[in-house]
Coordinates of C-alpha atoms in Angstrom, one line a residue:
M1 CA 124.5 72.8 85.7
D2 CA 123.6 73.7 82.2
V3 CA 119.9 73.6 82.0
R4 CA 118.6 73.0 78.5
T5 CA 114.9 72.0 79.1
E6 CA 113.7 75.5 78.3
E7 CA 112.3 76.4 74.9
G8 CA 113.9 79.5 73.3
R9 CA 111.5 82.4 72.7
G10 CA 111.9 85.0 70.1
L11 CA 110.0 88.3 69.6
G12 CA 106.3 87.7 70.3
G13 CA 106.9 84.4 72.0
L14 CA 107.8 82.4 68.8
T15 CA 109.4 79.1 69.6
Q16 CA 113.0 78.6 68.5
E17 CA 115.6 76.0 69.4
P18 CA 116.0 75.0 73.1
R19 CA 118.5 77.2 74.9
S20 CA 120.3 77.3 78.2
Y21 CA 118.8 79.3 81.0
W22 CA 122.1 80.9 81.8
R23 CA 122.6 83.1 78.8
W24 CA 123.2 86.8 78.1
S25 CA 123.5 87.5 74.4
K26 CA 122.3 90.7 72.7
R27 CA 119.1 89.1 71.4
D28 CA 118.2 88.2 75.0
F29 CA 118.3 91.8 76.0
F30 CA 117.2 93.6 72.8
P31 CA 115.6 91.2 70.3
E32 CA 113.4 93.8 68.8
P33 CA 113.9 95.0 65.1
S34 CA 114.4 98.6 66.3
F35 CA 117.6 97.6 68.1
E36 CA 119.0 95.3 65.4
N37 CA 121.6 97.9 64.4
F38 CA 122.3 101.6 64.6
A39 CA 120.5 102.3 61.3
S40 CA 117.3 100.6 62.5
Y41 CA 117.5 102.4 65.9
R42 CA 117.9 105.8 64.2
A43 CA 114.9 105.0 62.0
A44 CA 112.9 104.0 65.0
V45 CA 113.8 107.3 66.9
A46 CA 112.8 109.3 63.8
D47 CA 109.4 107.6 63.9
T48 CA 108.9 108.4 67.6
C49 CA 105.8 110.6 67.2
P50 CA 103.5 108.1 65.4
R51 CA 104.8 105.3 67.6
L52 CA 104.0 107.3 70.7
K53 CA 100.5 108.0 69.4
D54 CA 100.1 104.3 68.8
R55 CA 101.2 103.4 72.3
L56 CA 99.0 106.1 73.9
L57 CA 95.9 104.7 72.3
D58 CA 96.8 101.0 72.6
R59 CA 95.4 98.7 75.3
S60 CA 96.5 95.2 76.0
T61 CA 94.0 92.3 76.4
D62 CA 93.4 89.6 79.0
T63 CA 94.6 87.0 76.5
T64 CA 97.8 88.9 75.7
E65 CA 98.7 89.1 79.4
L66 CA 97.6 85.6 80.3
V67 CA 98.9 83.7 77.3
E68 CA 101.2 85.5 74.9
L69 CA 103.4 87.4 77.4
R70 CA 103.9 84.3 79.6
K71 CA 105.6 82.6 76.7
E72 CA 108.5 85.1 77.0
S73 CA 109.5 83.4 80.3
G74 CA 110.3 80.1 78.6
N75 CA 109.1 78.1 81.6
E76 CA 106.0 78.2 83.7
M77 CA 105.9 79.4 87.3
K78 CA 104.7 76.5 89.5
R79 CA 101.1 76.7 90.8
C80 CA 101.8 75.8 94.4
L81 CA 99.9 78.3 96.6
T82 CA 96.5 77.9 98.3
W83 CA 94.3 80.4 100.2
W84 CA 96.2 79.4 103.4
D85 CA 99.5 80.5 101.8
L86 CA 98.0 83.7 100.6
I87 CA 96.5 84.6 104.0
W88 CA 99.8 84.3 105.7
L89 CA 101.8 85.9 102.8
S90 CA 99.5 88.9 103.2
F91 CA 100.0 88.9 107.0
G92 CA 103.7 88.6 106.5
A93 CA 103.9 91.4 104.0
V94 CA 101.7 93.8 105.8
V95 CA 102.3 93.3 109.5
G96 CA 105.8 94.6 109.9
S97 CA 107.4 97.0 112.3
G98 CA 105.1 99.9 111.4
I99 CA 102.4 99.0 114.0
F100 CA 105.0 99.1 116.8
T101 CA 106.8 102.3 115.7
I102 CA 104.1 104.5 114.2
T103 CA 101.3 103.9 116.6
G104 CA 102.9 105.5 119.6
Q105 CA 104.2 108.5 117.6
E106 CA 100.8 109.3 116.1
A107 CA 98.8 108.7 119.3
R108 CA 101.1 111.1 121.2
Q109 CA 101.4 113.8 118.5
S110 CA 98.3 113.7 116.3
A111 CA 95.3 111.6 117.4
G112 CA 95.4 110.6 121.0
P113 CA 93.2 107.6 121.8
A114 CA 91.4 108.3 118.5
I115 CA 94.4 106.6 116.9
V116 CA 91.9 103.6 116.8
V117 CA 89.7 105.6 114.4
S118 CA 92.8 106.5 112.3
Y119 CA 93.6 102.9 111.9
A120 CA 90.0 102.1 111.0
V121 CA 89.9 104.9 108.3
S122 CA 93.2 103.7 106.8
G123 CA 92.1 100.1 107.0
I124 CA 88.9 100.8 105.1
T125 CA 90.9 102.8 102.5
A126 CA 93.3 99.9 102.1
L127 CA 90.4 97.4 101.9
L128 CA 88.8 99.4 99.1
S129 CA 92.1 99.0 97.1
V130 CA 92.2 95.3 98.0
F131 CA 88.7 94.8 96.5
C132 CA 90.0 96.3 93.2
Y133 CA 93.1 94.2 93.2
T134 CA 91.1 91.0 94.0
E135 CA 88.7 91.4 91.1
F136 CA 91.5 91.9 88.7
A137 CA 93.7 89.0 90.2
V138 CA 90.8 86.6 89.8
E139 CA 90.0 87.6 86.3
V140 CA 93.6 88.0 85.1
P141 CA 95.8 85.7 87.3
V142 CA 99.3 86.8 86.1
A143 CA 102.5 87.8 87.9
G144 CA 102.3 91.5 86.8
G145 CA 99.7 92.6 89.4
S146 CA 98.7 96.3 88.9
F147 CA 101.1 96.7 85.9
S148 CA 99.1 94.1 83.9
Y149 CA 95.7 95.4 85.1
L150 CA 96.5 99.0 84.2
R151 CA 98.0 97.9 80.8
I152 CA 94.7 96.2 79.9
E153 CA 92.4 99.0 81.0
L154 CA 94.3 102.3 80.8
G155 CA 96.8 101.5 78.1
D156 CA 100.5 100.9 77.5
F157 CA 101.7 104.4 78.3
V158 CA 99.9 104.7 81.7
A159 CA 101.1 101.2 82.5
F160 CA 104.7 102.3 81.8
I161 CA 104.4 105.2 84.3
A162 CA 103.0 102.6 86.7
A163 CA 105.9 100.2 85.9
G164 CA 108.5 102.8 86.5
N165 CA 107.0 103.7 89.9
I166 CA 106.5 100.0 90.7
L167 CA 110.2 99.4 90.1
L168 CA 111.1 102.5 92.1
E169 CA 108.9 101.2 95.0
A170 CA 110.6 97.8 94.8
L171 CA 114.1 99.2 95.0
V172 CA 113.4 101.9 97.6
G173 CA 111.1 99.7 99.7
A174 CA 113.5 96.8 99.8
A175 CA 116.4 99.0 100.7
G176 CA 114.4 100.8 103.4
L177 CA 113.4 97.5 105.0
G178 CA 117.0 96.3 105.0
R179 CA 118.2 99.5 106.8
S180 CA 115.2 99.3 109.2
W181 CA 116.1 95.8 110.0
S182 CA 119.7 96.8 110.7
S183 CA 118.6 99.8 112.9
Y184 CA 116.2 97.7 114.9
L185 CA 118.9 95.0 115.6
A186 CA 121.4 97.7 116.6
S187 CA 118.9 99.3 118.9
M188 CA 118.4 96.0 120.7
I189 CA 122.1 95.7 121.3
N190 CA 123.2 99.3 122.0
D191 CA 120.3 101.7 122.0
N192 CA 122.0 103.3 119.0
P193 CA 120.4 102.6 115.6
D194 CA 123.7 103.4 113.8
F195 CA 125.7 101.1 116.0
L196 CA 126.3 98.5 113.3
R197 CA 127.0 101.0 110.5
I198 CA 130.4 102.2 109.2
Q199 CA 130.8 106.0 109.1
V200 CA 132.8 107.4 106.1
K201 CA 133.4 111.1 106.7
S202 CA 134.5 111.8 103.1
L203 CA 131.0 110.9 101.8
P204 CA 128.2 113.5 101.9
S205 CA 125.7 113.5 104.7
G206 CA 122.9 110.9 104.2
F207 CA 125.2 108.7 102.3
N208 CA 128.0 108.4 104.7
L209 CA 126.7 105.6 107.0
L210 CA 127.5 102.3 105.2
D211 CA 125.3 99.4 106.2
P212 CA 126.7 95.9 105.5
I213 CA 124.0 94.3 107.7
A214 CA 121.2 95.6 105.5
V215 CA 123.0 94.2 102.4
L216 CA 123.4 90.8 104.1
V217 CA 119.7 90.7 105.1
L218 CA 118.6 91.5 101.6
L219 CA 120.9 88.9 100.0
I220 CA 119.6 86.2 102.4
A221 CA 115.9 87.1 101.9
N222 CA 116.1 87.3 98.1
G223 CA 118.2 84.0 98.1
I224 CA 115.4 82.2 99.9
A225 CA 112.8 83.7 97.5
M226 CA 114.9 82.5 94.5
S227 CA 115.0 79.0 95.8
G228 CA 111.3 78.3 95.5
T229 CA 107.9 80.0 96.1
K230 CA 106.4 77.2 98.2
R231 CA 109.5 77.0 100.5
T232 CA 109.4 80.8 101.0
S233 CA 105.6 80.6 101.8
F234 CA 106.1 77.8 104.3
L235 CA 108.9 79.7 106.1
N236 CA 106.7 82.8 106.1
W237 CA 103.5 81.2 107.6
I238 CA 105.4 79.3 110.3
T239 CA 107.0 82.5 111.6
S240 CA 103.9 84.6 111.1
I241 CA 101.8 82.2 113.3
L242 CA 104.4 82.8 116.1
S243 CA 104.1 86.5 115.5
A244 CA 100.3 86.3 115.6
I245 CA 100.5 84.6 119.1
I246 CA 102.7 87.4 120.4
I247 CA 100.3 90.1 119.0
L248 CA 97.4 88.3 120.7
F249 CA 99.3 88.4 124.0
I250 CA 99.9 92.1 123.6
I251 CA 96.2 92.7 123.0
V252 CA 95.0 90.6 125.9
V253 CA 97.5 92.2 128.3
G254 CA 96.3 95.7 127.1
F255 CA 92.7 94.9 127.8
V256 CA 93.3 93.1 131.1
R257 CA 95.8 95.6 132.6
G258 CA 94.6 98.7 130.8
K259 CA 92.3 101.4 132.1
T260 CA 89.4 102.9 130.2
S261 CA 90.0 106.2 132.0
N262 CA 93.1 106.6 129.8
L263 CA 90.8 106.9 126.8
S264 CA 89.4 110.3 127.9
P265 CA 89.5 112.7 126.1
F266 CA 89.1 110.5 123.1
F267 CA 89.5 113.2 120.4
P268 CA 92.1 115.6 122.0
Y269 CA 93.3 116.8 118.6
G270 CA 89.9 116.8 116.8
A271 CA 89.1 115.4 113.3
E272 CA 92.2 117.0 111.8
G273 CA 94.4 115.0 114.1
V274 CA 92.6 111.8 113.2
F275 CA 93.0 112.3 109.4
K276 CA 96.6 113.5 109.8
A277 CA 97.4 110.3 111.7
S278 CA 95.4 108.2 109.1
A279 CA 97.7 109.4 106.3
V280 CA 100.7 108.2 108.4
V281 CA 99.5 104.9 109.7
Y282 CA 98.2 104.0 106.2
W283 CA 101.8 102.7 105.5
S284 CA 101.2 100.0 108.0
Y285 CA 98.7 98.5 105.6
T286 CA 100.9 98.5 102.4
G287 CA 102.3 95.2 101.1
F288 CA 99.1 93.5 100.1
D289 CA 99.7 94.4 96.4
M290 CA 102.7 92.1 96.5
V291 CA 100.5 89.2 97.3
A292 CA 98.3 90.0 94.2
T293 CA 101.4 89.3 92.0
M294 CA 101.3 85.6 93.3
A295 CA 98.1 85.0 91.3
E296 CA 100.0 83.1 88.6
E297 CA 101.3 80.7 91.2
T298 CA 97.9 80.1 92.9
K299 CA 96.2 76.8 92.4
Q300 CA 92.6 78.0 92.3
P301 CA 92.7 81.8 91.8
S302 CA 88.9 82.3 91.7
R303 CA 88.6 80.8 95.2
D304 CA 92.0 81.3 96.9
I305 CA 92.6 85.0 96.1
P306 CA 89.4 86.5 97.5
I307 CA 89.8 84.5 100.7
G308 CA 93.5 85.2 100.9
L309 CA 93.4 88.9 100.2
V310 CA 90.1 90.2 101.4
G311 CA 90.0 87.9 104.4
S312 CA 93.5 88.6 105.6
M313 CA 93.2 92.4 105.2
S314 CA 89.9 92.5 107.1
V315 CA 91.5 90.6 110.0
I316 CA 94.6 92.8 109.9
T317 CA 92.4 95.9 110.2
V318 CA 90.7 94.5 113.3
I319 CA 94.1 93.5 114.8
Y320 CA 95.6 97.0 114.2
C321 CA 92.6 98.7 115.8
L322 CA 92.8 96.4 118.9
M323 CA 96.5 96.9 119.2
A324 CA 96.1 100.7 119.1
L325 CA 93.3 100.5 121.6
A326 CA 95.4 98.3 123.9
L327 CA 98.2 100.8 123.9
T328 CA 96.1 103.8 124.7
M329 CA 94.4 101.9 127.5
L330 CA 97.8 100.9 129.0
Q331 CA 99.0 104.5 129.1
K332 CA 97.6 108.0 128.9
Y333 CA 98.3 109.3 125.4
T334 CA 100.4 112.2 126.8
E335 CA 102.7 109.7 128.5
I336 CA 103.2 107.3 125.5
D337 CA 106.8 107.0 124.4
K338 CA 107.1 108.0 120.7
N339 CA 110.0 105.8 119.9
A340 CA 109.3 102.5 121.8
A341 CA 105.6 102.8 122.8
Y342 CA 104.8 99.2 123.5
S343 CA 108.1 98.3 125.3
V344 CA 107.8 101.4 127.6
A345 CA 104.1 100.7 128.2
F346 CA 104.8 97.1 129.4
G347 CA 107.7 98.4 131.5
K348 CA 105.3 100.8 133.3
I349 CA 103.1 97.9 134.5
G350 CA 106.1 95.9 135.6
M351 CA 106.5 93.6 132.6
N352 CA 110.0 94.7 131.4
W353 CA 110.6 91.3 129.9
A354 CA 107.7 91.8 127.5
K355 CA 109.8 94.4 125.6
Y356 CA 111.8 91.5 124.1
L357 CA 108.7 89.9 122.8
V358 CA 107.8 93.2 121.1
S359 CA 111.3 93.5 119.6
I360 CA 111.3 89.9 118.3
C361 CA 107.8 90.5 116.8
A362 CA 108.9 93.7 115.1
L363 CA 112.1 92.1 113.8
K364 CA 110.2 89.1 112.5
G365 CA 107.7 91.4 110.8
M366 CA 110.4 93.2 108.9
T367 CA 112.0 89.8 107.9
T368 CA 108.8 88.4 106.5
S369 CA 108.0 91.7 104.8
L370 CA 111.4 91.3 103.0
L371 CA 110.6 87.7 102.1
V372 CA 107.2 88.4 100.6
G373 CA 108.5 91.7 99.1
S374 CA 111.2 89.7 97.3
L375 CA 108.6 87.4 95.8
G376 CA 106.3 90.2 94.7
Q377 CA 108.9 92.6 93.4
A378 CA 110.5 89.9 91.3
R379 CA 107.1 89.0 89.7
Y380 CA 106.3 92.7 89.0
T381 CA 109.7 92.9 87.2
T382 CA 109.0 89.7 85.4
Q383 CA 105.8 90.9 83.8
I384 CA 107.3 94.3 83.0
A385 CA 110.1 92.4 81.2
R386 CA 107.7 90.1 79.4
S387 CA 106.2 93.2 77.8
H388 CA 109.7 94.3 76.7
M389 CA 109.5 97.6 78.7
I390 CA 112.8 96.4 80.2
P391 CA 114.9 93.8 78.5
P392 CA 113.0 90.4 78.3
W393 CA 116.0 88.6 79.7
F394 CA 114.7 89.5 83.2
S395 CA 111.5 87.6 82.5
L396 CA 113.1 84.2 82.2
V397 CA 111.8 81.6 84.7
H398 CA 114.2 78.9 85.9
P399 CA 113.0 75.4 84.9
K400 CA 113.9 73.8 88.2
T401 CA 112.9 76.4 90.8
G402 CA 110.0 77.9 88.9
T403 CA 111.1 81.3 90.0
P404 CA 112.4 84.4 88.0
I405 CA 116.0 84.4 89.1
Y406 CA 117.2 87.2 86.9
A407 CA 114.4 89.5 87.9
T408 CA 115.1 88.8 91.6
L409 CA 118.8 89.5 91.1
L410 CA 118.0 92.8 89.5
V411 CA 115.9 94.0 92.5
T412 CA 118.4 92.4 95.0
I413 CA 121.6 93.9 93.6
T414 CA 120.1 97.4 93.0
S415 CA 118.4 97.6 96.4
A416 CA 121.5 96.3 98.2
I417 CA 123.6 99.1 96.7
I418 CA 121.0 101.7 97.7
A419 CA 120.7 100.2 101.2
F420 CA 124.5 100.2 101.6
F421 CA 125.0 103.9 101.0
T422 CA 121.8 105.9 101.7
S423 CA 119.5 106.6 104.6
L424 CA 116.6 106.9 102.1
D425 CA 115.2 110.1 103.7
V426 CA 115.1 111.7 100.3
L427 CA 113.3 108.9 98.6
S428 CA 110.7 107.9 101.2
S429 CA 108.1 110.4 100.2
V430 CA 108.5 109.3 96.5
F431 CA 107.7 105.8 97.6
S432 CA 104.5 107.0 99.4
F433 CA 103.4 109.1 96.4
S434 CA 103.9 106.2 94.0
T435 CA 102.0 103.7 96.1
L436 CA 98.9 105.9 96.5
T437 CA 99.0 106.9 92.8
I438 CA 98.9 103.3 91.7
F439 CA 96.1 102.4 94.2
M440 CA 94.1 105.4 92.8
L441 CA 94.7 104.3 89.2
M442 CA 93.6 100.8 90.0
A443 CA 90.2 102.1 91.1
V444 CA 90.0 104.1 87.9
A445 CA 90.9 101.0 85.9
L446 CA 88.2 98.9 87.6
L447 CA 85.6 101.5 86.6
V448 CA 86.9 101.5 83.0
R449 CA 86.7 97.6 83.0
R450 CA 83.0 97.7 84.1
Y451 CA 81.8 100.5 81.8
Y452 CA 84.0 100.4 78.7
V453 CA 84.6 97.4 76.4
R454 CA 86.4 98.0 73.1
E455 CA 84.2 97.8 70.0
V456 CA 81.1 97.2 72.2
T457 CA 80.6 100.5 74.1
E458 CA 78.9 103.2 71.9
K459 CA 80.6 106.5 71.7
V460 CA 77.8 108.4 73.4
D461 CA 78.1 106.0 76.4
L462 CA 81.9 106.4 76.4
F463 CA 81.5 110.2 76.6
K464 CA 79.0 110.0 79.4
F465 CA 81.3 107.6 81.3
L466 CA 84.3 110.0 80.9
A467 CA 82.2 113.0 82.0
C468 CA 81.0 111.2 85.1
L469 CA 84.5 109.9 85.9
F470 CA 85.8 113.5 85.5
L471 CA 83.3 114.7 88.0
V472 CA 84.3 112.0 90.5
V473 CA 88.1 112.8 90.2
A474 CA 87.7 116.6 90.1
S475 CA 85.4 116.6 93.1
S476 CA 87.8 114.3 95.0
I477 CA 90.7 116.7 94.2
G478 CA 88.5 119.6 95.2
I479 CA 87.9 118.2 98.7
T480 CA 91.6 117.4 99.1
V481 CA 92.5 121.0 98.1
L482 CA 89.9 122.5 100.5
W483 CA 91.2 120.4 103.4
N484 CA 94.9 121.1 102.8
T485 CA 94.3 124.9 102.5
N486 CA 92.7 124.8 106.0
E487 CA 89.3 125.7 104.5
R488 CA 86.7 124.5 107.0
D489 CA 83.6 126.3 105.6
W490 CA 80.8 123.7 105.1
I491 CA 79.7 125.3 101.8
G492 CA 82.8 124.2 99.8
Y493 CA 82.6 120.7 101.1
S494 CA 78.9 120.5 100.4
V495 CA 79.3 121.6 96.8
T496 CA 82.2 119.2 96.1
S497 CA 80.4 116.3 97.8
L498 CA 77.3 116.9 95.7
V499 CA 79.4 116.9 92.5
W500 CA 81.0 113.6 93.7
F501 CA 77.6 112.2 94.4
A502 CA 76.2 113.4 91.0
G503 CA 79.2 111.8 89.2
N504 CA 78.6 108.5 90.9
L505 CA 74.8 108.7 90.3
G506 CA 75.5 109.2 86.6
L507 CA 77.8 106.2 86.5
A508 CA 75.2 104.1 88.4
L509 CA 72.6 104.9 85.7
L510 CA 74.9 104.0 82.8
P511 CA 74.7 100.4 81.5
K512 CA 77.7 98.2 82.6
K513 CA 79.4 96.6 79.7
S514 CA 81.3 94.0 81.7
V515 CA 80.3 91.8 84.6
P516 CA 82.9 89.8 86.6
K517 CA 82.6 86.1 86.0
V518 CA 83.5 84.9 89.5
W519 CA 84.2 87.6 92.1
G520 CA 83.6 91.3 91.8
V521 CA 83.8 94.5 93.8
P522 CA 80.5 95.2 95.4
L523 CA 78.6 98.5 95.1
V524 CA 80.2 99.7 91.9
P525 CA 80.7 102.6 91.2
W526 CA 80.4 103.8 94.8
L527 CA 83.3 101.8 96.4
P528 CA 85.8 102.3 93.6
S529 CA 85.0 106.1 93.5
L530 CA 85.4 106.2 97.3
S531 CA 88.8 104.5 96.9
I532 CA 89.8 107.2 94.3
G533 CA 88.7 110.0 96.7
M534 CA 90.5 108.6 99.7
N535 CA 93.7 107.9 97.9
L536 CA 93.8 111.4 96.4
F537 CA 93.1 112.8 99.9
L538 CA 96.1 110.9 101.3
I539 CA 98.2 112.0 98.4
G540 CA 97.3 115.6 99.2
S541 CA 98.7 115.1 102.7
L542 CA 102.2 114.4 101.5
G543 CA 103.3 118.0 100.8
V544 CA 104.7 119.9 97.9
V545 CA 108.2 118.3 98.0
A546 CA 106.8 114.8 97.4
F547 CA 105.0 116.1 94.3
W548 CA 108.2 117.6 92.9
R549 CA 110.2 114.4 93.6
F550 CA 107.5 112.3 92.0
F551 CA 107.4 114.5 88.9
I552 CA 111.2 114.6 88.5
C553 CA 111.4 110.8 88.8
T554 CA 108.6 110.4 86.3
A555 CA 110.4 112.8 83.9
L556 CA 113.5 110.6 84.0
M557 CA 111.4 107.6 83.3
L558 CA 109.9 109.3 80.3
V559 CA 113.3 109.9 78.8
Y560 CA 114.0 106.1 79.0
Y561 CA 110.6 105.4 77.6
L562 CA 111.0 107.7 74.6
F563 CA 114.4 106.2 73.7
V564 CA 114.0 102.6 74.6
G565 CA 110.7 101.3 76.1
L566 CA 108.5 102.9 73.4
H567 CA 110.3 101.3 70.5
A568 CA 110.6 97.8 72.2
T569 CA 106.9 97.6 73.1
Y570 CA 105.9 99.0 69.7
D571 CA 107.8 96.2 67.9
V572 CA 106.3 93.5 70.2
A573 CA 102.7 94.8 69.8
N574 CA 103.1 94.8 66.0
S575 CA 104.6 91.3 66.1
Y576 CA 101.4 90.0 67.9
E577 CA 99.2 91.8 65.4
R578 CA 101.0 90.1 62.5
K579 CA 100.5 86.6 63.9

């Protein structure tokens, strides 16, 4: 069907003649003056330095993100989600297979029964990031999530670095979930995770196990996401409720059949083991940021988002702690199976049939993570395309489904190709680094939003704010370095903690230039600063290789930015200024 209800949008959202949704002309991909012809592009590249300076200093506005950029999509996304949808979308995105696979491994190797404390520490860290996301999502309810929030507060260039890493997360994360789904299904059939894969000996190791099942799962999940947001949400919360019942059963059995004597000793590996496990189990909490991208499709953002995000993540933290406690009560930590902890634990008490419930729950968790991930990743991509950092063609919203079909297809096809060929071992740490970096930047952005308002904040207050923020970040890095160099002398930690406290005290004494209108993060600056410190601490646990991979990927992104993204966003920004 040739849909012609959409208004055509030119550079800066200017209305032109109605055009079909199914189009792919040059002006749909590169409508900016810099790409009009080779001469104009050469002139733009020659002007790179002043343009880069402009982009480094430029910050977007709430109005630009909420009003102007949304015109690029041609059609509106449908406001169809309530707090009930958001709660279960968050549950579906976060509660995947991680709790079943990681808990046993870390209880056995790193934390013992204190894995409960590890989950509590990671849950609090995640909740601090959720607070920051929630305040922004209520104030700026757009599809871009952290990309839009960083663009408003930290500027266009920082937002691009975030955008590149968001897209990297989307592709690697989706491909990883697809392959995990395939491995889990194969293990249920044959106890061999590669049973359903095709080995091609001529390909290099790590890329020689082709996975058609992962591709099929990705195509189905993204196809459902493209068909409609409300339909996807309905399917998610129906399956998530069933999963919640199974999880409740696991917790009850653990407490009824478990033994408190298995909890002794509670800290067999000390504080180091607890924090080491916290860095690993943190990934069981990721996914909530995808739900923040649904703000544009939420009926009442000011009410629904705080209930949906903060409420669900608080409950998930409690659930994770109870599940970890149930496992360590069922079995002594030294006897826990690292690969199939819950299934083996149930077998030890004569409930072999329960392992199938665990497998179904884990498989369902990966499926809903794929569904919600498909929604969130496409909306991130849509807002990035609206800003012209990637071709605006990907921002188009279909008039009938109200979903960004082109953006979804971009993520689907690319992630399917990656999932088909690679085991993702190389990219997994890049994914971790990117996630934590964005969470840390979100906390910084929230402090900037509270203490700095353009053309309102005086220069002296700005310098004071930057000095205090530097103390917070520097002291957080200092604590991370001390811990990762195995320095356990209390003097170093005391000094860095005092510097962190002094930075926050300085911020607390500065006048706040912006107050949230509806819902805000409590205890500012203390909670955002704590989020900065905890995320930096977890980044430090990733190792040197993760840093190198992150910097190499970022360098490649910068090449694209200098030759394409910079000039496209410069043209768009100037078109808005002329209007």
